[in-house]
């Protein structure tokens, strides 16, 4: 299973765009990249998933370069309520998709 | 769709006692996962069900831990002879999986907070 490396923490201000990069050098051909958000005392919440290039939804964008060894979660115009832990995961649909979470990135959004 | 429901939300137990947690997944989801999360760490995988079959167990899941998913619906996680090190948040997640295509994003419950005193 591919391991991921993310910054431990990041600070931002309201209204700014935040980019969180995740390294996954050992990603396998059939692995997808998934990001979750977690608030204190809650379970993680699915944000976005992609395989290559760019994926965008109403919450975020996910940029994946051609070599797929990294990915960047982009949060446009963050607000105080985006303060949370963000997890990057890689995994495939084989073997039951045993999802491995790292320690995540703690994002602090300031007023 | 009422989401993934976990009960109880909080449980305080004395060391050595047995505890059981329940997870009710989203009804049409065939995959169900249990995770454990301690403060400041990401969730750790414990076990995985596809329908009623338990297909994978982590080495973290000692003999004191057992999980079931009868009839492929709700699931229970039991911890026997609890130890203080078992204190954690226990999370359940469900998803709709297929043999091909991308892995689904899973829906997590709010967890059960276990405190062993």
Short mmCIF file of N, CA, C and O in Angstrom, two decimals, chain A residues 32 34 36 38 41-46 49 87 91-103 106, chain B residues 9 31 33 35 37 40-43 45 48 56 89 91 98-106 108-110:
data_model
loop_
_atom_site.label_atom_id
_atom_site.label_comp_id
_atom_site.label_asym_id
_atom_site.label_seq_id
_atom_site.Cartn_x
_atom_site.Cartn_y
_atom_site.Cartn_z
N UNK A 32 -6.19 5.04 -6.66
CA UNK A 32 -6.83 6.34 -6.76
C UNK A 32 -6.38 7.20 -5.59
O UNK A 32 -5.92 6.70 -4.57
N UNK A 34 -7.55 9.98 -2.82
CA UNK A 34 -8.77 10.45 -2.16
C UNK A 34 -8.40 11.38 -1.02
O UNK A 34 -7.42 11.13 -0.30
N UNK A 36 -9.91 13.43 2.46
CA UNK A 36 -10.97 13.54 3.46
C UNK A 36 -10.68 14.74 4.35
O UNK A 36 -9.54 15.16 4.53
N UNK A 38 -11.61 16.22 8.33
CA UNK A 38 -12.12 15.80 9.63
C UNK A 38 -12.12 16.94 10.63
O UNK A 38 -11.10 17.60 10.84
N UNK A 41 -14.00 15.48 16.95
CA UNK A 41 -15.11 14.65 17.45
C UNK A 41 -16.09 14.23 16.35
O UNK A 41 -17.25 13.91 16.64
N UNK A 42 -15.63 14.26 15.12
CA UNK A 42 -16.45 13.77 14.02
C UNK A 42 -15.64 12.79 13.18
O UNK A 42 -14.41 12.81 13.21
N UNK A 43 -16.33 11.95 12.42
CA UNK A 43 -15.64 11.08 11.49
C UNK A 43 -15.18 11.86 10.27
O UNK A 43 -15.70 12.94 9.97
N UNK A 44 -14.19 11.34 9.54
CA UNK A 44 -13.74 12.01 8.31
C UNK A 44 -14.87 12.13 7.29
O UNK A 44 -15.77 11.29 7.25
N UNK A 45 -14.78 13.19 6.49
CA UNK A 45 -15.79 13.42 5.45
C UNK A 45 -15.11 13.43 4.10
O UNK A 45 -14.12 14.14 3.91
N UNK A 46 -15.62 12.64 3.16
CA UNK A 46 -15.07 12.58 1.81
C UNK A 46 -15.14 13.95 1.14
O UNK A 46 -16.18 14.62 1.18
N UNK A 49 -11.98 12.83 -5.07
CA UNK A 49 -11.19 11.68 -5.48
C UNK A 49 -10.80 11.84 -6.95
O UNK A 49 -11.59 12.36 -7.75
N UNK A 87 -6.81 14.72 5.15
CA UNK A 87 -6.07 13.49 4.92
C UNK A 87 -6.02 13.16 3.43
O UNK A 87 -7.04 13.24 2.73
N UNK A 91 -5.17 4.37 -2.71
CA UNK A 91 -5.60 2.99 -2.61
C UNK A 91 -6.36 2.58 -3.85
O UNK A 91 -6.83 3.42 -4.62
N UNK A 92 -6.51 1.26 -4.00
CA UNK A 92 -7.21 0.76 -5.16
C UNK A 92 -8.44 -0.01 -4.77
O UNK A 92 -8.80 -0.10 -3.60
N UNK A 93 -9.07 -0.57 -5.75
CA UNK A 93 -10.31 -1.30 -5.52
C UNK A 93 -10.06 -2.79 -5.34
O UNK A 93 -10.99 -3.54 -5.14
N UNK A 94 -8.81 -3.20 -5.39
CA UNK A 94 -8.50 -4.61 -5.19
C UNK A 94 -8.17 -4.85 -3.73
O UNK A 94 -7.79 -3.94 -3.01
N UNK A 95 -8.31 -6.06 -3.29
CA UNK A 95 -7.96 -6.40 -1.92
C UNK A 95 -8.82 -5.70 -0.89
O UNK A 95 -8.41 -5.57 0.25
N UNK A 96 -9.98 -5.26 -1.29
CA UNK A 96 -10.87 -4.67 -0.32
C UNK A 96 -10.58 -3.23 0.02
O UNK A 96 -11.18 -2.66 0.92
N UNK A 97 -9.65 -2.63 -0.70
CA UNK A 97 -9.36 -1.22 -0.51
C UNK A 97 -9.12 -0.90 0.96
O UNK A 97 -9.92 -0.24 1.61
N UNK A 98 -8.05 -1.41 1.49
CA UNK A 98 -7.71 -1.16 2.88
C UNK A 98 -7.12 0.24 2.96
O UNK A 98 -5.96 0.46 2.66
N UNK A 99 -7.93 1.18 3.36
CA UNK A 99 -7.54 2.58 3.37
C UNK A 99 -6.58 2.86 4.51
O UNK A 99 -6.87 2.55 5.65
N UNK A 100 -5.46 3.45 4.20
CA UNK A 100 -4.46 3.80 5.19
C UNK A 100 -4.44 5.32 5.33
O UNK A 100 -4.14 6.03 4.37
N UNK A 101 -4.77 5.79 6.51
CA UNK A 101 -4.70 7.21 6.80
C UNK A 101 -3.34 7.54 7.40
O UNK A 101 -2.84 6.80 8.23
N UNK A 102 -2.76 8.66 6.98
CA UNK A 102 -1.59 9.17 7.66
C UNK A 102 -2.02 10.09 8.79
O UNK A 102 -3.16 10.04 9.23
N UNK A 103 -1.12 10.95 9.23
CA UNK A 103 -1.43 11.87 10.32
C UNK A 103 -2.21 13.08 9.85
O UNK A 103 -2.79 13.81 10.64
N UNK A 106 -3.05 19.61 9.46
CA UNK A 106 -3.94 20.46 10.24
C UNK A 106 -3.94 21.86 9.66
O UNK A 106 -2.93 22.55 9.71
N UNK B 9 -22.47 6.91 21.56
CA UNK B 9 -21.50 7.95 21.19
C UNK B 9 -20.33 7.97 22.16
O UNK B 9 -19.20 8.26 21.77
N UNK B 31 -20.13 -2.32 1.61
CA UNK B 31 -18.83 -2.35 2.29
C UNK B 31 -18.93 -1.63 3.63
O UNK B 31 -19.55 -0.56 3.73
N UNK B 33 -16.39 -0.68 7.14
CA UNK B 33 -15.07 -0.65 7.74
C UNK B 33 -15.16 -0.22 9.20
O UNK B 33 -16.01 0.60 9.56
N UNK B 35 -12.51 1.49 12.07
CA UNK B 35 -11.23 2.14 12.31
C UNK B 35 -11.14 2.52 13.79
O UNK B 35 -12.16 2.70 14.46
N UNK B 37 -9.15 5.51 16.21
CA UNK B 37 -8.41 6.77 16.13
C UNK B 37 -8.08 7.27 17.52
O UNK B 37 -8.96 7.44 18.36
N UNK B 40 -4.78 13.02 17.93
CA UNK B 40 -3.67 13.53 17.14
C UNK B 40 -3.20 12.62 16.03
O UNK B 40 -2.27 12.96 15.29
N UNK B 41 -3.84 11.47 15.89
CA UNK B 41 -3.45 10.51 14.86
C UNK B 41 -4.57 10.33 13.85
O UNK B 41 -5.74 10.61 14.13
N UNK B 42 -4.21 9.85 12.67
CA UNK B 42 -5.23 9.50 11.70
C UNK B 42 -5.89 8.19 12.07
O UNK B 42 -5.38 7.42 12.89
N UNK B 43 -7.04 7.91 11.50
CA UNK B 43 -7.72 6.63 11.78
C UNK B 43 -6.86 5.44 11.35
O UNK B 43 -6.22 5.49 10.31
N UNK B 45 -6.89 1.43 10.37
CA UNK B 45 -7.77 0.38 9.87
C UNK B 45 -7.80 -0.80 10.84
O UNK B 45 -6.75 -1.25 11.32
N UNK B 48 -12.64 -5.04 7.76
CA UNK B 48 -13.44 -4.69 6.59
C UNK B 48 -14.40 -5.83 6.25
O UNK B 48 -14.03 -7.00 6.30
N UNK B 56 -11.01 -8.86 5.69
CA UNK B 56 -9.67 -8.47 6.09
C UNK B 56 -9.66 -7.97 7.53
O UNK B 56 -10.60 -7.31 7.96
N UNK B 89 -11.26 6.62 19.83
CA UNK B 89 -12.50 6.78 19.08
C UNK B 89 -12.58 5.63 18.09
O UNK B 89 -11.62 5.36 17.36
N UNK B 91 -14.38 4.31 14.84
CA UNK B 91 -15.14 4.84 13.70
C UNK B 91 -15.59 3.73 12.79
O UNK B 91 -14.86 2.78 12.53
N UNK B 98 -17.51 -1.91 -5.92
CA UNK B 98 -17.69 -2.85 -7.02
C UNK B 98 -16.32 -3.44 -7.32
O UNK B 98 -15.31 -3.00 -6.81
N UNK B 99 -16.31 -4.44 -8.13
CA UNK B 99 -15.05 -5.11 -8.41
C UNK B 99 -14.19 -4.33 -9.38
O UNK B 99 -13.02 -4.59 -9.53
N UNK B 100 -14.77 -3.38 -10.07
CA UNK B 100 -14.01 -2.58 -11.02
C UNK B 100 -14.27 -1.12 -10.75
O UNK B 100 -15.16 -0.76 -9.99
N UNK B 101 -13.50 -0.28 -11.35
CA UNK B 101 -13.73 1.15 -11.20
C UNK B 101 -13.05 1.71 -9.98
O UNK B 101 -12.38 0.99 -9.24
N UNK B 102 -13.21 2.98 -9.72
CA UNK B 102 -12.53 3.62 -8.61
C UNK B 102 -13.08 3.18 -7.28
O UNK B 102 -14.22 2.77 -7.17
N UNK B 103 -12.21 3.24 -6.29
CA UNK B 103 -12.66 2.98 -4.94
C UNK B 103 -13.61 4.09 -4.52
O UNK B 103 -13.34 5.25 -4.76
N UNK B 104 -14.69 3.76 -3.88
CA UNK B 104 -15.65 4.80 -3.52
C UNK B 104 -15.18 5.63 -2.36
O UNK B 104 -14.38 5.20 -1.55
N UNK B 105 -15.66 6.86 -2.29
CA UNK B 105 -15.46 7.63 -1.08
C UNK B 105 -16.41 7.09 -0.04
O UNK B 105 -17.57 6.84 -0.32
N UNK B 106 -15.92 6.87 1.15
CA UNK B 106 -16.71 6.26 2.18
C UNK B 106 -17.37 7.31 3.06
O UNK B 106 -16.84 8.40 3.25
N UNK B 108 -18.39 8.13 6.81
CA UNK B 108 -18.06 7.77 8.17
C UNK B 108 -19.17 8.16 9.13
O UNK B 108 -19.87 9.16 8.92
N UNK B 109 -19.29 7.39 10.19
CA UNK B 109 -20.14 7.79 11.30
C UNK B 109 -19.38 8.75 12.21
O UNK B 109 -18.22 9.07 11.96
N UNK B 110 -20.05 9.21 13.25
CA UNK B 110 -19.44 10.16 14.18
C UNK B 110 -18.58 9.46 15.23
O UNK B 110 -17.91 10.12 16.02
#
